[in-house]
């Protein structure tokens, strides 16, 4: 009686899969066999280590804190508003970063969203009451009734709040982003 080949084939495939998994889990090494050195910002990727990439809006951070997003997430894609999107709705921010240059205040909003044509930045509403500034990200669609891939994308946009009077301002944007304070002197 002949032994079926299936059990042997399954065992061989299992060994290959396990070997591939353990090989893929190894950390890459440099020419000397050592792991690559981390940059000053803690990343082994290129860049300045301060979170800036030269992209519009990059390098904006909270005073006294580096301008970085979780290194595991990477840098967000900077998007500009395209007013007139279809069915605009508010989207919560994941992070708010502010920069003060003299009396000029610029804010970078970061959030998770879908991809175009279903999730496109329409505008950022700015509501100000005294020293409280509330920013609302509004996204809409380029076209309705189209199938869109369910893929999350980290996005950012820059909002120029202009020159503000001296004082401490609280800036919020809804979502999971904690409010920030900026001081204008």
PDB file of C-alpha atoms in Angstrom:
ATOM      1  CA  UNK A   1       0.000   0.000   0.000  1.00  0.00           C
ATOM      2  CA  UNK A   2       1.307   3.409  -0.999  1.00  0.00           C
ATOM      3  CA  UNK A   3       1.525   6.335   1.484  1.00  0.00           C
ATOM      4  CA  UNK A   4      -0.380   9.397   0.265  1.00  0.00           C
ATOM      5  CA  UNK A   5       1.827  12.375  -0.673  1.00  0.00           C
ATOM      6  CA  UNK A   6      -0.443  14.978   0.939  1.00  0.00           C
ATOM      7  CA  UNK A   7       0.831  14.730   4.545  1.00  0.00           C
ATOM      8  CA  UNK A   8       4.437  15.020   3.326  1.00  0.00           C
ATOM      9  CA  UNK A   9       3.524  18.033   1.186  1.00  0.00           C
ATOM     10  CA  UNK A  10       1.730  19.718   4.110  1.00  0.00           C
ATOM     11  CA  UNK A  11       4.715  19.197   6.390  1.00  0.00           C
ATOM     12  CA  UNK A  12       7.109  20.602   3.773  1.00  0.00           C
ATOM     13  CA  UNK A  13       4.887  23.671   3.253  1.00  0.00           C
ATOM     14  CA  UNK A  14       4.639  24.211   7.019  1.00  0.00           C
ATOM     15  CA  UNK A  15       8.415  24.136   7.360  1.00  0.00           C
ATOM     16  CA  UNK A  16       8.790  26.685   4.540  1.00  0.00           C
ATOM     17  CA  UNK A  17       6.194  29.020   6.059  1.00  0.00           C
ATOM     18  CA  UNK A  18       7.734  28.841   9.535  1.00  0.00           C
ATOM     19  CA  UNK A  19      11.198  29.446   8.091  1.00  0.00           C
ATOM     20  CA  UNK A  20       9.941  32.439   6.094  1.00  0.00           C
ATOM     21  CA  UNK A  21       8.264  33.924   9.162  1.00  0.00           C
ATOM     22  CA  UNK A  22      11.352  33.662  11.333  1.00  0.00           C
ATOM     23  CA  UNK A  23      13.595  35.005   8.564  1.00  0.00           C
ATOM     24  CA  UNK A  24      11.280  37.983   7.964  1.00  0.00           C
ATOM     25  CA  UNK A  25      11.243  38.827  11.670  1.00  0.00           C
ATOM     26  CA  UNK A  26      14.981  39.466  11.826  1.00  0.00           C
ATOM     27  CA  UNK A  27      16.138  43.051  12.174  1.00  0.00           C
ATOM     28  CA  UNK A  28      18.104  44.382   9.246  1.00  0.00           C
ATOM     29  CA  UNK A  29      21.752  45.075   9.899  1.00  0.00           C
ATOM     30  CA  UNK A  30      24.284  47.485   8.552  1.00  0.00           C
ATOM     31  CA  UNK A  31      27.512  46.536   6.705  1.00  0.00           C
ATOM     32  CA  UNK A  32      29.218  45.656   9.985  1.00  0.00           C
ATOM     33  CA  UNK A  33      26.375  43.352  11.032  1.00  0.00           C
ATOM     34  CA  UNK A  34      25.152  45.865  13.622  1.00  0.00           C
ATOM     35  CA  UNK A  35      21.614  47.284  13.530  1.00  0.00           C
ATOM     36  CA  UNK A  36      21.372  50.619  11.705  1.00  0.00           C
ATOM     37  CA  UNK A  37      22.033  53.655  13.889  1.00  0.00           C
ATOM     38  CA  UNK A  38      19.048  55.771  14.822  1.00  0.00           C
ATOM     39  CA  UNK A  39      18.917  59.377  13.703  1.00  0.00           C
ATOM     40  CA  UNK A  40      18.685  62.151  16.319  1.00  0.00           C
ATOM     41  CA  UNK A  41      14.872  61.974  16.104  1.00  0.00           C
ATOM     42  CA  UNK A  42      14.878  58.277  16.931  1.00  0.00           C
ATOM     43  CA  UNK A  43      14.119  57.035  13.426  1.00  0.00           C
ATOM     44  CA  UNK A  44      16.331  54.875  11.268  1.00  0.00           C
ATOM     45  CA  UNK A  45      14.822  56.491   8.178  1.00  0.00           C
ATOM     46  CA  UNK A  46      16.293  59.541   6.512  1.00  0.00           C
ATOM     47  CA  UNK A  47      15.367  63.042   7.572  1.00  0.00           C
ATOM     48  CA  UNK A  48      16.503  65.622  10.037  1.00  0.00           C
ATOM     49  CA  UNK A  49      15.146  63.859  13.095  1.00  0.00           C
ATOM     50  CA  UNK A  50      13.057  66.891  14.046  1.00  0.00           C
ATOM     51  CA  UNK A  51      10.012  65.732  12.118  1.00  0.00           C
ATOM     52  CA  UNK A  52      10.473  68.247   9.327  1.00  0.00           C
ATOM     53  CA  UNK A  53      10.469  67.000   5.775  1.00  0.00           C
ATOM     54  CA  UNK A  54      10.539  70.200   3.789  1.00  0.00           C
ATOM     55  CA  UNK A  55       6.899  69.591   2.831  1.00  0.00           C
ATOM     56  CA  UNK A  56       4.432  72.448   3.280  1.00  0.00           C
ATOM     57  CA  UNK A  57       3.367  72.587   6.915  1.00  0.00           C
ATOM     58  CA  UNK A  58       6.226  70.394   8.107  1.00  0.00           C
ATOM     59  CA  UNK A  59       8.232  71.541  11.078  1.00  0.00           C
ATOM     60  CA  UNK A  60       5.290  73.126  12.880  1.00  0.00           C
ATOM     61  CA  UNK A  61       5.174  72.019  16.485  1.00  0.00           C
ATOM     62  CA  UNK A  62       3.913  72.984  19.867  1.00  0.00           C
ATOM     63  CA  UNK A  63       6.206  75.395  21.666  1.00  0.00           C
ATOM     64  CA  UNK A  64       8.848  73.448  23.566  1.00  0.00           C
ATOM     65  CA  UNK A  65       7.935  70.149  21.884  1.00  0.00           C
ATOM     66  CA  UNK A  66       9.436  68.633  18.733  1.00  0.00           C
ATOM     67  CA  UNK A  67       7.240  68.513  15.653  1.00  0.00           C
ATOM     68  CA  UNK A  68       6.850  64.802  15.176  1.00  0.00           C
ATOM     69  CA  UNK A  69       4.069  62.356  14.681  1.00  0.00           C
ATOM     70  CA  UNK A  70       4.399  58.883  16.181  1.00  0.00           C
ATOM     71  CA  UNK A  71       7.377  57.473  14.232  1.00  0.00           C
ATOM     72  CA  UNK A  72       5.387  54.288  13.648  1.00  0.00           C
ATOM     73  CA  UNK A  73       2.811  56.313  11.724  1.00  0.00           C
ATOM     74  CA  UNK A  74       5.169  58.264   9.516  1.00  0.00           C
ATOM     75  CA  UNK A  75       4.565  61.792   8.301  1.00  0.00           C
ATOM     76  CA  UNK A  76       1.064  62.735   7.203  1.00  0.00           C
ATOM     77  CA  UNK A  77       0.244  63.692   3.645  1.00  0.00           C
ATOM     78  CA  UNK A  78      -0.267  67.455   3.494  1.00  0.00           C
ATOM     79  CA  UNK A  79      -3.532  68.359   1.776  1.00  0.00           C
ATOM     80  CA  UNK A  80      -5.029  71.715   0.813  1.00  0.00           C
ATOM     81  CA  UNK A  81      -8.732  72.558   0.978  1.00  0.00           C
ATOM     82  CA  UNK A  82     -10.839  72.172  -2.159  1.00  0.00           C
ATOM     83  CA  UNK A  83     -14.043  74.075  -1.366  1.00  0.00           C
ATOM     84  CA  UNK A  84     -17.251  72.825  -2.913  1.00  0.00           C
ATOM     85  CA  UNK A  85     -16.939  69.109  -2.104  1.00  0.00           C
ATOM     86  CA  UNK A  86     -20.168  67.116  -2.021  1.00  0.00           C
ATOM     87  CA  UNK A  87     -21.842  66.292   1.328  1.00  0.00           C
ATOM     88  CA  UNK A  88     -19.212  67.990   3.541  1.00  0.00           C
ATOM     89  CA  UNK A  89     -19.124  66.814   7.154  1.00  0.00           C
ATOM     90  CA  UNK A  90     -16.923  67.466  10.214  1.00  0.00           C
ATOM     91  CA  UNK A  91     -13.926  65.222  10.873  1.00  0.00           C
ATOM     92  CA  UNK A  92     -12.116  65.082  14.237  1.00  0.00           C
ATOM     93  CA  UNK A  93      -8.415  65.832  14.507  1.00  0.00           C
ATOM     94  CA  UNK A  94      -5.873  63.381  15.923  1.00  0.00           C
ATOM     95  CA  UNK A  95      -3.301  66.053  16.724  1.00  0.00           C
ATOM     96  CA  UNK A  96      -2.934  69.842  16.742  1.00  0.00           C
ATOM     97  CA  UNK A  97       0.432  71.586  16.384  1.00  0.00           C
ATOM     98  CA  UNK A  98       0.886  75.335  16.673  1.00  0.00           C
ATOM     99  CA  UNK A  99       3.655  77.788  15.888  1.00  0.00           C
ATOM    100  CA  UNK A 100       3.924  81.448  16.793  1.00  0.00           C
ATOM    101  CA  UNK A 101       6.151  83.765  14.770  1.00  0.00           C
ATOM    102  CA  UNK A 102       5.944  87.223  16.339  1.00  0.00           C
ATOM    103  CA  UNK A 103       2.165  87.718  16.461  1.00  0.00           C
ATOM    104  CA  UNK A 104       1.381  85.392  13.551  1.00  0.00           C
ATOM    105  CA  UNK A 105      -0.104  81.991  14.509  1.00  0.00           C
ATOM    106  CA  UNK A 106      -0.049  78.970  12.215  1.00  0.00           C
ATOM    107  CA  UNK A 107      -1.650  75.643  13.141  1.00  0.00           C
ATOM    108  CA  UNK A 108      -1.185  72.207  11.605  1.00  0.00           C
ATOM    109  CA  UNK A 109      -4.091  69.792  12.009  1.00  0.00           C
ATOM    110  CA  UNK A 110      -3.487  66.051  11.655  1.00  0.00           C
ATOM    111  CA  UNK A 111      -6.217  63.450  11.254  1.00  0.00           C
ATOM    112  CA  UNK A 112      -7.017  59.991   9.915  1.00  0.00           C
ATOM    113  CA  UNK A 113      -9.361  59.789   6.957  1.00  0.00           C
ATOM    114  CA  UNK A 114     -10.218  57.876   3.823  1.00  0.00           C
ATOM    115  CA  UNK A 115      -8.840  58.397   0.333  1.00  0.00           C
ATOM    116  CA  UNK A 116     -10.084  60.410  -2.631  1.00  0.00           C
ATOM    117  CA  UNK A 117     -12.519  60.647  -4.286  1.00  0.00           C
ATOM    118  CA  UNK A 118     -14.638  59.798  -1.228  1.00  0.00           C
ATOM    119  CA  UNK A 119     -12.739  61.754   1.474  1.00  0.00           C
ATOM    120  CA  UNK A 120     -11.364  65.106   0.311  1.00  0.00           C
ATOM    121  CA  UNK A 121     -10.629  68.162   2.471  1.00  0.00           C
ATOM    122  CA  UNK A 122     -13.280  70.787   1.734  1.00  0.00           C
ATOM    123  CA  UNK A 123     -12.374  73.444   4.296  1.00  0.00           C
ATOM    124  CA  UNK A 124     -11.383  74.225   7.872  1.00  0.00           C
ATOM    125  CA  UNK A 125     -13.895  76.367   9.737  1.00  0.00           C
ATOM    126  CA  UNK A 126     -12.440  78.806  12.277  1.00  0.00           C
ATOM    127  CA  UNK A 127     -14.686  79.919  15.150  1.00  0.00           C
ATOM    128  CA  UNK A 128     -13.249  82.392  17.640  1.00  0.00           C
ATOM    129  CA  UNK A 129     -14.726  83.454  20.953  1.00  0.00           C
ATOM    130  CA  UNK A 130     -12.340  85.659  22.921  1.00  0.00           C
ATOM    131  CA  UNK A 131      -9.132  83.662  23.413  1.00  0.00           C
ATOM    132  CA  UNK A 132     -10.757  80.313  22.421  1.00  0.00           C
ATOM    133  CA  UNK A 133     -10.323  79.178  18.818  1.00  0.00           C
ATOM    134  CA  UNK A 134     -12.186  76.122  17.554  1.00  0.00           C
ATOM    135  CA  UNK A 135     -11.094  74.630  14.222  1.00  0.00           C
ATOM    136  CA  UNK A 136     -13.389  72.212  12.393  1.00  0.00           C
ATOM    137  CA  UNK A 137     -12.024  70.034   9.604  1.00  0.00           C
ATOM    138  CA  UNK A 138     -14.683  69.496   6.927  1.00  0.00           C
ATOM    139  CA  UNK A 139     -14.361  66.753   4.327  1.00  0.00           C
ATOM    140  CA  UNK A 140     -16.607  65.778   1.462  1.00  0.00           C
ATOM    141  CA  UNK A 141     -16.509  63.754  -1.727  1.00  0.00           C
ATOM    142  CA  UNK A 142     -15.421  64.610  -5.251  1.00  0.00           C
ATOM    143  CA  UNK A 143     -18.135  62.265  -6.559  1.00  0.00           C
ATOM    144  CA  UNK A 144     -21.015  60.464  -4.892  1.00  0.00           C
ATOM    145  CA  UNK A 145     -22.058  56.891  -5.627  1.00  0.00           C
ATOM    146  CA  UNK A 146     -18.565  55.595  -6.346  1.00  0.00           C
ATOM    147  CA  UNK A 147     -16.905  52.641  -4.670  1.00  0.00           C
ATOM    148  CA  UNK A 148     -13.964  53.657  -2.500  1.00  0.00           C
ATOM    149  CA  UNK A 149     -11.329  51.440  -0.995  1.00  0.00           C
ATOM    150  CA  UNK A 150     -11.473  51.278   2.808  1.00  0.00           C
ATOM    151  CA  UNK A 151      -7.963  52.512   3.416  1.00  0.00           C
ATOM    152  CA  UNK A 152      -6.954  54.862   6.237  1.00  0.00           C
ATOM    153  CA  UNK A 153      -4.717  57.772   5.361  1.00  0.00           C
ATOM    154  CA  UNK A 154      -2.946  60.150   7.759  1.00  0.00           C
ATOM    155  CA  UNK A 155      -3.551  63.698   6.523  1.00  0.00           C
ATOM    156  CA  UNK A 156      -2.470  67.178   7.612  1.00  0.00           C
ATOM    157  CA  UNK A 157      -3.351  70.708   6.630  1.00  0.00           C
ATOM    158  CA  UNK A 158      -1.998  74.094   7.650  1.00  0.00           C
ATOM    159  CA  UNK A 159      -4.291  76.852   8.922  1.00  0.00           C
ATOM    160  CA  UNK A 160      -2.954  80.412   9.063  1.00  0.00           C
ATOM    161  CA  UNK A 161      -4.779  82.227  11.862  1.00  0.00           C
ATOM    162  CA  UNK A 162      -3.069  85.512  10.979  1.00  0.00           C
ATOM    163  CA  UNK A 163      -1.760  88.025  13.499  1.00  0.00           C
ATOM    164  CA  UNK A 164      -3.367  87.814  16.925  1.00  0.00           C
ATOM    165  CA  UNK A 165      -3.331  90.267  19.799  1.00  0.00           C
ATOM    166  CA  UNK A 166      -0.940  89.414  22.664  1.00  0.00           C
ATOM    167  CA  UNK A 167      -2.271  86.784  25.054  1.00  0.00           C
ATOM    168  CA  UNK A 168      -2.710  83.043  25.587  1.00  0.00           C
ATOM    169  CA  UNK A 169      -5.038  81.280  23.165  1.00  0.00           C
ATOM    170  CA  UNK A 170      -6.650  77.851  23.530  1.00  0.00           C
ATOM    171  CA  UNK A 171      -6.970  76.041  20.195  1.00  0.00           C
ATOM    172  CA  UNK A 172      -9.121  72.923  19.795  1.00  0.00           C
ATOM    173  CA  UNK A 173     -10.295  70.854  16.837  1.00  0.00           C
ATOM    174  CA  UNK A 174     -12.564  68.106  18.128  1.00  0.00           C
ATOM    175  CA  UNK A 175     -11.790  64.438  17.754  1.00  0.00           C
ATOM    176  CA  UNK A 176      -9.057  62.841  19.887  1.00  0.00           C
ATOM    177  CA  UNK A 177      -6.693  65.824  19.658  1.00  0.00           C
ATOM    178  CA  UNK A 178      -6.134  67.487  23.007  1.00  0.00           C
ATOM    179  CA  UNK A 179      -6.418  71.280  22.839  1.00  0.00           C
ATOM    180  CA  UNK A 180      -3.197  73.280  22.734  1.00  0.00           C
ATOM    181  CA  UNK A 181      -2.304  76.719  24.056  1.00  0.00           C
ATOM    182  CA  UNK A 182      -0.229  79.249  22.196  1.00  0.00           C
ATOM    183  CA  UNK A 183       1.209  82.417  23.688  1.00  0.00           C
ATOM    184  CA  UNK A 184       1.423  85.528  21.542  1.00  0.00           C
ATOM    185  CA  UNK A 185       3.689  88.232  22.967  1.00  0.00           C
TER     186      UNK A 185
END
